[in-house]
Amino acid sequence: MLALLAAVPFAGRLGDAKRDTAVDYLPASADSTQVAKVQAALPGGDTTDLVLVYRRDGGLTAADREAADAQVARVAGRHDTVQGGPPRAIPSRDGTTVMYPMALTGLKDEKPRADAVKDVRATLADHPEGLSVRVGGDGALGADSQEVFASTDSTLMLATVGVVALLLILTYRSPFLWLVPLAVVGVAALAAMAVVYGLVQGFDLVVTSMSSSIMTVLVFGAGTDYALLLVSRYREELRRHRLPYDAMRAALRGCGPAVLASCGTVAAGLLCLLAADLNSSSGLGPVGAVGVVCALAAMLTLLPAVLVLLGRRVFWPLIPAYGSEPRARRGLFAAMGSSAGRRPGTVLLAGGALLGALALGVLNLPGDLKQADTFTEAPESVTAMKTLSEAYPERSSQPISVLAHTDRAGQALARARATDGVERAERGRSGAGWTEIDVYATAPPQSAGEERTIRALRAGLDRVASAEARVGGPSAQELDLKDTNARDRTLVIPLVLLAVLLILAALLRSLVAPLVLVVAVVAVWGAAMGLGGLFFEPVFGFAGIDPGLPLLSFVFLVALGVDYGIFLMHRMREESLRGADVSEAAITALRTTGGVIASAGVVLAATFAVLGSLPLVMLAEMGFVVAVGVLLDTFLVRTYLVTSASLLLGRWVWWPGALSRRPAAPDSPASGAPAPGAPAPGAPAPGAPAQ
């Protein structure tokens, strides 16, 4: 607990340590990544590519062109450019638009680049009435992205705290109790930020705005889940123990193994992302794992200490008195369990068919998300690029960057100019043994035609001996992201499944039960992605999906979804060890843990749904898929399908463990007599939701 509190002062420094350059998100081994690194080392540093766009719908006038030339000259006079002066004007065929591609140099860091873009926009602010002037290009898009990222932390934190507070108030029905877990999970979030900052300083861990945002959601979601489980068990034990300290010890003994296994599963699944080649994915693994572990540490140390110090009065007005019994009533989850128990085969088939039908929605998923469509509300840079794509449908306004050894640059330039789909190619900067070549495709940026041109460039340049030519730039980066995500899925997904299966097998002493849980969460992921296909473009208007969405949503849904399976199956195993047959154990486990799982599922889904409030399509899509998947898992799969499958499998669900060979005891609940240690009829067992 003291370690958690001591780490808090360092949390505020994480914001300054976050990195959101292209290299921080790109594949580690891709050509486009190597190009970006070499460009940063060339004279003048990494270029900041801009396109100044002037447009008048009725057609540009002579006064418009004169004003545009004068403004562009002022911009060139205020900044160092690759051209060494004003860039040439390129008018559109219809006469409505003129663009000025230019590249600023000498700006090595993100803040100077963003400041330069602001200065360019301020210089262009005074223009003739009716003439629209916008700044686009990769440099402007980067500056707009930085502005969006700067607002995500505060927006996400406030929205998450508000959602969690509301749900805790509704769950506990107490004016004070909700403040305790909320305050503790807040401390856990600050501690996680501090630990991640330490990893950045000690191991040069890459932390992006995306990974920081997801870590915040994980801390609040997982931490609140653990708090719900512990507080529910603690309330139960207060009825059995006179002293709060003794009640908390019993509560920790009862739910501790399940919480530890839950945290271990999520952390192990996230750490599998270290095997990904994509920098943003591999960096997210340890960042997310740190968040979950800090949430666990806070909930197993600080939360119990605070609850014990506050005593029973923290539950006012529903104070659990020593020796009292909760109000007996038939709960919703007992009714659900009974319905699943009457026709388990029918329930399993119907639920499986529903998930399969939902999964068909993946056929309606939009294509890959283009760089211009990454924002839910288009900034100026995106609007400028859309204007260019409409005014110049026959050409690309965004160069493809080629780097080659200087002594072979002539051959590389000739090969580039001879490549199908290339309109023109020009020499750019030279230095450190490399020469930069700007290649313009005939197809629009990030179109299928430009993708073919990039692949043809790479194939042709590979044949230029000793040139070691590499193809980069924004469009090549998007192509590499797509290809790398496809490769990462084939590697990381099996690792996640293996890690989860091993942890579940160790906890449940079975191979069949873990397989049931894993198959269930994979089905949930498919259904959630299918719902994404039904909502992303038709309802939300998203023009595509981020290439990393399938992998990251799989990791989160499998790791987090298995959590609830652990709570359910661990309780089911406890009942089986007491002598209950599988049928009675499954129904009892559902009845006693259903309320806690439902509350935890709603909280976790709500915290991920908060990502939809951010102006980034990737995070909004991630929030939707994980939130919908968690709700499906909580109210359909965990409640009906896993229970039905367990009833159909009988004792074979524990194969090859000892329970699979152990018949139900004569005095088990299945025979009508209460099992040893079982609660009285109508009373909730440990882990049951509070009454």
Coordinates of C-alpha atoms in Angstrom, one line a residue, residues 137-620:
G137 CA -0.4 17.2 -46.0
D138 CA 1.2 14.7 -43.6
G139 CA 2.7 17.4 -41.4
A140 CA -0.6 19.2 -40.9
L141 CA -2.3 15.9 -40.2
G142 CA 0.3 15.2 -37.5
A143 CA -0.2 18.6 -35.9
D144 CA -4.0 18.1 -35.8
S145 CA -3.4 14.6 -34.3
Q146 CA -1.3 16.1 -31.6
E147 CA -4.0 18.6 -30.7
V148 CA -6.6 15.8 -30.5
F149 CA -4.3 13.5 -28.4
A150 CA -3.7 16.4 -26.0
S151 CA -7.3 16.5 -25.1
T152 CA -7.9 12.8 -24.7
D153 CA -6.4 12.3 -21.2
S154 CA -8.6 14.7 -19.4
T155 CA -11.7 13.9 -21.4
L156 CA -11.2 10.1 -20.8
M157 CA -10.5 10.4 -17.1
L158 CA -13.5 12.6 -16.4
A159 CA -15.9 10.5 -18.4
T160 CA -14.6 7.3 -16.9
V161 CA -14.8 8.5 -13.3
G162 CA -18.4 9.8 -14.0
V163 CA -19.5 6.5 -15.5
V164 CA -18.0 4.3 -12.7
A165 CA -19.3 6.6 -10.0
L166 CA -22.9 6.4 -11.3
L167 CA -22.8 2.6 -11.7
L168 CA -21.3 2.1 -8.2
I169 CA -24.0 4.3 -6.7
L170 CA -26.7 2.2 -8.4
T171 CA -25.0 -1.0 -7.4
Y172 CA -24.4 -0.3 -3.7
R173 CA -27.4 2.0 -3.0
S174 CA -25.3 3.8 -0.4
P175 CA -24.4 7.4 -0.2
F176 CA -20.8 6.6 1.0
L177 CA -19.7 3.1 0.0
W178 CA -19.3 4.0 -3.7
L179 CA -16.6 6.6 -2.8
V180 CA -14.3 4.0 -1.4
P181 CA -13.6 1.8 -4.4
L182 CA -13.7 4.8 -6.7
A183 CA -11.0 6.6 -4.7
V184 CA -8.9 3.4 -4.5
V185 CA -9.1 2.7 -8.2
G186 CA -8.1 6.4 -8.7
V187 CA -5.0 5.8 -6.7
A188 CA -4.4 2.6 -8.7
A189 CA -4.6 4.6 -12.0
L190 CA -2.1 7.2 -10.7
A191 CA 0.2 4.4 -9.5
A192 CA 0.0 2.7 -12.9
M193 CA 1.0 6.0 -14.6
A194 CA 3.9 6.3 -12.2
V195 CA 5.1 2.7 -12.8
V196 CA 4.9 3.1 -16.6
Y197 CA 6.8 6.4 -16.3
G198 CA 9.5 4.5 -14.5
L199 CA 9.6 1.8 -17.2
V200 CA 9.9 4.6 -19.8
Q201 CA 12.9 6.0 -18.0
G202 CA 14.6 2.7 -17.2
F203 CA 13.9 0.6 -20.3
D204 CA 12.9 3.2 -22.9
L205 CA 9.4 1.7 -23.1
V206 CA 7.3 3.3 -25.9
V207 CA 4.1 4.8 -24.5
T208 CA 1.6 6.3 -27.0
S209 CA -1.6 8.2 -26.4
M210 CA -3.5 5.1 -27.5
S211 CA -1.8 2.8 -25.0
S212 CA -2.1 5.4 -22.2
S213 CA -5.9 5.8 -22.9
I214 CA -6.5 2.0 -23.0
M215 CA -4.5 1.6 -19.7
T216 CA -6.7 4.1 -18.0
V217 CA -9.8 2.2 -19.1
L218 CA -8.3 -1.1 -18.0
V219 CA -7.4 0.2 -14.5
F220 CA -10.9 1.5 -13.9
G221 CA -12.7 -1.4 -15.5
A222 CA -10.7 -4.3 -14.0
G223 CA -10.1 -2.5 -10.6
T224 CA -13.9 -1.8 -10.2
D225 CA -14.6 -5.5 -11.1
Y226 CA -12.2 -6.7 -8.4
A227 CA -13.7 -4.2 -5.9
L228 CA -17.2 -5.5 -6.6
L229 CA -16.2 -9.1 -6.0
L230 CA -14.3 -8.3 -2.8
V231 CA -17.0 -5.9 -1.3
S232 CA -19.7 -8.4 -2.0
R233 CA -17.8 -11.2 -0.3
Y234 CA -16.9 -8.9 2.6
R235 CA -20.5 -7.9 3.1
E236 CA -21.4 -11.6 3.3
E237 CA -18.6 -12.4 5.8
L238 CA -19.7 -9.5 8.1
R239 CA -22.8 -11.4 8.8
R240 CA -20.7 -14.4 10.0
H241 CA -17.9 -12.6 11.8
R242 CA -18.1 -10.1 14.7
L243 CA -15.0 -8.1 13.8
P244 CA -14.5 -6.5 10.4
Y245 CA -10.9 -7.6 10.4
D246 CA -11.9 -11.2 10.6
A247 CA -14.6 -10.7 8.0
M248 CA -12.0 -9.2 5.6
R249 CA -9.6 -12.0 6.1
A250 CA -12.3 -14.5 5.3
A251 CA -13.3 -12.5 2.2
L252 CA -9.8 -12.4 0.9
R253 CA -9.3 -16.1 1.4
G254 CA -12.6 -16.8 -0.4
C255 CA -12.2 -14.6 -3.5
G256 CA -8.5 -14.1 -3.6
P257 CA -7.6 -17.1 -5.8
A258 CA -10.2 -16.1 -8.4
V259 CA -9.1 -12.5 -8.5
L260 CA -5.4 -13.5 -8.7
A261 CA -6.2 -15.9 -11.6
S262 CA -8.3 -13.3 -13.3
C263 CA -5.5 -10.7 -13.1
G264 CA -2.9 -13.2 -14.2
T265 CA -5.0 -14.2 -17.2
V266 CA -5.5 -10.6 -18.4
A267 CA -1.8 -9.7 -17.8
A268 CA -0.6 -12.8 -19.6
G269 CA -2.8 -12.1 -22.5
L270 CA -1.6 -8.6 -22.8
L271 CA 2.0 -9.5 -22.5
C272 CA 1.6 -11.8 -25.5
L273 CA 1.4 -8.6 -27.5
L274 CA 5.2 -8.2 -27.0
A275 CA 5.5 -10.8 -29.8
A276 CA 3.8 -8.3 -32.2
D277 CA 6.0 -6.6 -34.8
L278 CA 3.8 -3.5 -34.7
N279 CA 5.3 -1.0 -32.3
S280 CA 2.0 0.4 -31.0
S281 CA 0.8 -3.2 -30.3
S282 CA 4.0 -4.5 -28.6
G283 CA 4.2 -1.3 -26.5
L284 CA 0.6 -1.7 -25.4
G285 CA 1.2 -5.1 -23.9
P286 CA 3.4 -4.1 -20.9
V287 CA 1.5 -0.8 -20.4
G288 CA -1.8 -2.6 -20.1
A289 CA -0.4 -5.4 -17.9
V290 CA 1.0 -2.8 -15.5
G291 CA -2.4 -1.2 -15.3
V292 CA -4.1 -4.4 -14.4
V293 CA -1.5 -5.4 -11.8
C294 CA -1.7 -2.0 -10.1
A295 CA -5.5 -2.4 -10.0
L296 CA -5.1 -5.8 -8.4
A297 CA -2.5 -4.5 -5.9
A298 CA -4.7 -1.6 -4.8
M299 CA -7.8 -3.8 -4.5
L300 CA -6.1 -6.4 -2.4
T301 CA -4.2 -4.0 -0.1
L302 CA -5.5 -0.4 0.1
L303 CA -9.2 -1.3 -0.4
P304 CA -9.3 -3.9 2.4
A305 CA -7.5 -1.6 4.8
V306 CA -9.8 1.3 4.2
L307 CA -12.9 -0.9 4.5
V308 CA -11.8 -2.4 7.8
L309 CA -10.9 1.0 9.2
L310 CA -14.4 2.4 8.3
G311 CA -16.1 -0.7 9.7
R312 CA -19.7 -1.7 9.1
R313 CA -21.0 1.9 9.0
V314 CA -19.6 2.3 5.5
F315 CA -22.6 0.2 4.2
W316 CA -25.2 2.6 5.7
P317 CA -28.2 2.4 5.3
L318 CA -28.0 -1.3 4.5
I319 CA -25.6 -2.3 7.3
P320 CA -25.0 -6.1 7.5
A321 CA -25.4 -7.0 11.2
Y322 CA -23.5 -9.8 12.8
G323 CA -25.6 -13.0 12.8
S324 CA -28.3 -11.6 10.5
E325 CA -29.6 -13.3 7.4
P326 CA -30.2 -11.6 4.1
R327 CA -33.7 -11.4 2.8
A328 CA -34.6 -14.7 1.1
R329 CA -35.9 -14.3 -2.4
R330 CA -35.6 -16.1 -5.7
G331 CA -33.1 -14.2 -7.8
L332 CA -33.0 -13.5 -11.4
F333 CA -29.9 -15.6 -12.0
A334 CA -31.5 -18.6 -10.2
A335 CA -34.4 -18.4 -12.6
M336 CA -31.9 -18.2 -15.5
G337 CA -30.1 -21.2 -14.3
S338 CA -33.3 -23.2 -13.9
S339 CA -34.3 -22.3 -17.5
A340 CA -31.0 -23.4 -18.8
G341 CA -31.2 -26.6 -16.7
R342 CA -34.5 -27.7 -18.1
R343 CA -33.4 -27.8 -21.8
P344 CA -29.6 -27.4 -21.8
G345 CA -29.2 -28.7 -25.3
T346 CA -31.9 -26.4 -26.8
V347 CA -30.4 -23.4 -25.0
L348 CA -26.9 -24.2 -26.2
L349 CA -28.0 -24.7 -29.8
A350 CA -30.1 -21.5 -29.8
G351 CA -27.4 -19.4 -28.2
G352 CA -24.8 -20.8 -30.6
A353 CA -27.0 -20.0 -33.6
L354 CA -27.5 -16.5 -32.4
L355 CA -23.8 -15.8 -32.0
G356 CA -23.2 -17.4 -35.4
A357 CA -25.8 -15.2 -37.0
L358 CA -24.3 -12.1 -35.4
A359 CA -20.8 -13.1 -36.5
L360 CA -22.0 -13.0 -40.2
G361 CA -22.0 -9.2 -39.8
V362 CA -18.2 -9.3 -40.4
L363 CA -19.0 -9.7 -44.1
N364 CA -20.3 -6.1 -43.9
L365 CA -17.2 -4.6 -42.2
P366 CA -15.8 -1.6 -44.1
G367 CA -12.4 -1.7 -45.6
D368 CA -9.2 -0.5 -44.0
L369 CA -9.3 2.9 -42.4
K370 CA -7.5 5.5 -44.4
Q371 CA -5.4 8.1 -42.7
A372 CA -7.8 10.9 -43.6
D373 CA -10.7 9.0 -41.9
T374 CA -9.1 8.4 -38.5
F375 CA -11.0 11.3 -36.8
T376 CA -14.7 11.2 -35.9
E377 CA -14.8 15.0 -36.8
A378 CA -12.6 16.0 -39.7
P379 CA -9.9 18.6 -38.8
E380 CA -8.6 21.1 -41.3
S381 CA -5.9 18.8 -42.7
V382 CA -8.4 16.1 -43.5
T383 CA -10.8 18.6 -45.2
A384 CA -7.9 19.9 -47.3
M385 CA -6.9 16.4 -48.5
K386 CA -10.5 15.6 -49.4
T387 CA -10.6 18.8 -51.4
L388 CA -7.5 17.7 -53.2
S389 CA -8.9 14.3 -54.0
E390 CA -12.0 15.8 -55.6
A391 CA -10.1 18.5 -57.5
Y392 CA -7.2 16.3 -58.6
P393 CA -8.8 12.8 -59.2
E394 CA -6.1 12.0 -61.8
R395 CA -3.0 12.4 -59.5
S396 CA -1.6 12.1 -56.1
S397 CA -0.8 15.2 -54.0
Q398 CA 1.1 13.2 -51.4
P399 CA 4.6 11.9 -52.3
I400 CA 5.9 8.4 -51.8
S401 CA 9.4 8.6 -50.2
V402 CA 12.2 6.5 -51.6
L403 CA 15.6 6.3 -50.0
A404 CA 18.6 4.8 -51.8
H405 CA 22.4 4.9 -51.3
T406 CA 23.7 8.1 -52.9
D407 CA 26.1 6.3 -55.3
R408 CA 23.1 4.3 -56.7
A409 CA 20.5 7.1 -56.5
G410 CA 20.6 7.7 -60.3
Q411 CA 19.7 4.1 -61.1
A412 CA 17.0 4.1 -58.3
L413 CA 15.5 7.3 -59.8
A414 CA 15.4 5.8 -63.3
R415 CA 13.8 2.7 -62.0
A416 CA 11.2 4.7 -60.1
R417 CA 10.3 6.8 -63.2
A418 CA 9.9 3.6 -65.2
T419 CA 7.5 2.0 -62.7
D420 CA 3.9 1.6 -63.8
G421 CA 1.6 4.0 -62.0
V422 CA 4.3 6.7 -61.4
E423 CA 3.6 10.2 -62.7
R424 CA 6.9 11.7 -61.8
A425 CA 9.9 11.3 -59.5
E426 CA 12.3 13.9 -58.3
R427 CA 15.6 14.0 -56.3
G428 CA 15.2 15.4 -52.8
R429 CA 17.7 15.8 -49.9
S430 CA 21.0 13.9 -49.6
G431 CA 23.1 13.1 -46.6
A432 CA 24.6 10.4 -44.4
G433 CA 25.1 8.3 -47.6
W434 CA 21.4 8.4 -48.6
T435 CA 19.5 10.3 -51.2
E436 CA 15.8 10.9 -50.9
I437 CA 13.5 10.6 -54.0
D438 CA 10.0 12.0 -54.0
V439 CA 7.7 9.8 -56.2
Y440 CA 4.2 10.9 -57.2
A441 CA 1.7 8.2 -58.2
T442 CA -1.0 8.8 -60.8
A443 CA -3.6 7.3 -58.4
P444 CA -5.0 9.2 -55.4
P445 CA -3.4 8.7 -52.0
Q446 CA -4.2 5.4 -50.2
S447 CA -6.2 4.1 -53.1
A448 CA -5.9 0.6 -54.5
G449 CA -4.1 2.0 -57.5
E450 CA -1.5 3.7 -55.3
E451 CA -1.1 0.5 -53.3
R452 CA -0.2 -1.4 -56.5
T453 CA 2.3 1.4 -57.4
I454 CA 4.0 1.1 -54.0
R455 CA 4.3 -2.7 -54.3
A456 CA 5.6 -2.3 -57.9
L457 CA 8.2 0.2 -56.7
R458 CA 9.4 -2.1 -54.0
A459 CA 9.7 -5.0 -56.4
G460 CA 11.5 -2.9 -59.0
L461 CA 13.9 -1.2 -56.6
D462 CA 14.9 -4.5 -55.1
R463 CA 16.6 -5.2 -58.5
V464 CA 18.8 -2.2 -58.3
A465 CA 22.1 -3.7 -57.1
S466 CA 23.6 -2.3 -53.9
A467 CA 21.1 0.6 -53.7
E468 CA 19.3 -0.9 -50.6
A469 CA 16.4 1.2 -51.7
R470 CA 13.4 1.5 -49.3
V471 CA 9.9 2.9 -49.9
G472 CA 8.2 4.9 -47.2
G473 CA 5.9 7.8 -46.7
P474 CA 2.3 8.0 -45.3
S475 CA 0.8 5.7 -47.9
A476 CA 3.5 3.1 -47.6
Q477 CA 3.1 3.3 -43.8
E478 CA -0.6 2.5 -44.1
L479 CA 0.2 -0.5 -46.3
D480 CA 2.9 -1.8 -43.9
L481 CA 0.4 -1.4 -41.0
K482 CA -2.1 -3.6 -42.8
D483 CA 0.4 -6.3 -43.8
T484 CA 2.0 -6.3 -40.3
N485 CA -1.3 -6.6 -38.5
A486 CA -2.1 -9.6 -40.6
R487 CA 1.2 -11.3 -39.7
D488 CA 0.8 -10.3 -36.0
R489 CA -2.6 -11.9 -35.8
T490 CA -1.2 -15.3 -36.9
L491 CA 1.4 -15.1 -34.2
V492 CA -0.2 -13.4 -31.2
I493 CA -3.7 -15.0 -31.3
P494 CA -2.3 -18.6 -30.8
L495 CA 0.0 -17.3 -28.0
V496 CA -3.0 -15.6 -26.2
L497 CA -5.1 -18.8 -26.4
L498 CA -2.2 -21.0 -25.2
A499 CA -1.5 -18.6 -22.2
V500 CA -5.1 -18.4 -21.2
L501 CA -5.6 -22.2 -21.5
L502 CA -2.6 -22.9 -19.3
I503 CA -3.7 -20.5 -16.6
L504 CA -7.3 -21.9 -16.6
A505 CA -6.0 -25.5 -16.6
A506 CA -3.9 -24.8 -13.5
L507 CA -6.7 -23.1 -11.7
L508 CA -9.5 -25.5 -12.6
R509 CA -7.5 -28.7 -12.7
S510 CA -9.1 -29.6 -16.0
L511 CA -8.7 -29.4 -19.7
V512 CA -12.3 -29.5 -20.8
A513 CA -13.6 -26.6 -18.7
P514 CA -10.9 -24.3 -20.0
L515 CA -11.7 -25.3 -23.6
V516 CA -15.4 -24.5 -22.9
L517 CA -14.5 -21.1 -21.6
V518 CA -12.1 -20.3 -24.4
V519 CA -14.4 -21.4 -27.2
A520 CA -17.1 -19.3 -25.6
V521 CA -15.0 -16.1 -25.6
V522 CA -13.8 -16.7 -29.1
A523 CA -17.5 -17.0 -30.2
V524 CA -18.2 -13.7 -28.4
W525 CA -15.4 -12.0 -30.2
G526 CA -16.8 -13.1 -33.6
A527 CA -20.2 -11.9 -32.7
A528 CA -19.0 -8.6 -31.4
M529 CA -17.0 -8.0 -34.6
G530 CA -20.1 -8.9 -36.6
L531 CA -22.1 -6.3 -34.7
G532 CA -19.3 -3.9 -35.6
G533 CA -20.0 -4.7 -39.3
L534 CA -23.7 -3.8 -38.7
F535 CA -23.0 -0.5 -37.0
F536 CA -19.7 1.0 -38.0
E537 CA -20.5 2.3 -41.4
P538 CA -24.4 2.1 -41.6
V539 CA -25.0 3.7 -38.2
F540 CA -21.8 5.6 -37.1
G541 CA -20.6 6.5 -40.5
F542 CA -17.1 5.2 -40.0
A543 CA -15.4 4.8 -43.4
G544 CA -13.2 1.9 -42.4
I545 CA -11.7 -0.2 -39.6
D546 CA -8.3 0.2 -38.2
P547 CA -6.1 -2.8 -39.2
G548 CA -5.2 -3.4 -35.5
L549 CA -8.8 -3.6 -34.3
P550 CA -9.2 -7.4 -34.9
L551 CA -6.1 -8.3 -32.9
L552 CA -6.5 -5.9 -30.0
S553 CA -10.2 -6.6 -29.6
F554 CA -9.4 -10.3 -29.6
V555 CA -6.8 -9.9 -26.9
F556 CA -9.1 -7.8 -24.7
L557 CA -12.2 -9.9 -25.1
V558 CA -10.5 -13.2 -24.6
A559 CA -8.5 -12.0 -21.6
L560 CA -11.3 -10.0 -19.9
G561 CA -14.1 -12.4 -20.9
V562 CA -12.3 -15.3 -19.3
D563 CA -12.3 -13.3 -16.1
Y564 CA -16.0 -13.9 -15.6
G565 CA -15.6 -17.6 -16.6
I566 CA -13.1 -17.9 -13.8
F567 CA -15.5 -16.4 -11.2
L568 CA -18.2 -18.8 -12.4
M569 CA -16.1 -22.0 -12.9
H570 CA -14.1 -21.5 -9.7
R571 CA -17.3 -21.4 -7.7
M572 CA -18.7 -24.3 -9.6
R573 CA -15.5 -26.3 -8.7
E574 CA -15.9 -25.3 -5.0
E575 CA -19.4 -26.7 -5.0
S576 CA -18.3 -29.9 -6.8
L577 CA -15.5 -30.4 -4.2
R578 CA -18.2 -30.2 -1.5
G579 CA -19.9 -33.2 -3.1
A580 CA -22.5 -31.6 -5.4
D581 CA -23.0 -33.1 -8.8
V582 CA -22.2 -31.0 -11.8
S583 CA -25.9 -30.0 -12.4
E584 CA -26.4 -28.7 -8.9
A585 CA -22.9 -27.1 -8.8
A586 CA -23.5 -25.2 -12.1
I587 CA -26.9 -23.9 -10.9
T588 CA -25.5 -22.9 -7.5
A589 CA -22.5 -21.2 -9.1
L590 CA -24.7 -19.2 -11.4
R591 CA -27.1 -18.2 -8.6
T592 CA -24.4 -17.1 -6.2
T593 CA -22.0 -15.3 -8.6
G594 CA -24.5 -14.1 -11.3
G595 CA -25.2 -10.7 -9.6
V596 CA -21.5 -9.9 -9.1
I597 CA -20.6 -10.9 -12.6
A598 CA -23.5 -8.9 -14.1
S599 CA -22.5 -5.8 -12.1
A600 CA -18.8 -6.2 -13.1
G601 CA -19.7 -6.8 -16.7
V602 CA -21.8 -3.7 -16.9
V603 CA -19.1 -1.6 -15.3
L604 CA -16.4 -3.0 -17.6
A605 CA -18.6 -2.5 -20.7
A606 CA -19.4 1.1 -19.6
T607 CA -15.7 2.0 -19.1
F608 CA -14.8 0.7 -22.6
A609 CA -17.8 2.5 -24.1
V610 CA -16.3 5.7 -22.8
L611 CA -13.6 5.4 -25.5
G612 CA -16.4 6.3 -27.9
S613 CA -16.4 9.8 -26.5
L614 CA -12.9 10.4 -27.9
P615 CA -12.6 11.9 -31.4
L616 CA -10.5 9.0 -32.8
V617 CA -12.3 6.3 -34.9
M618 CA -9.8 3.5 -33.8
L619 CA -10.6 4.0 -30.1
A620 CA -14.4 4.5 -30.7

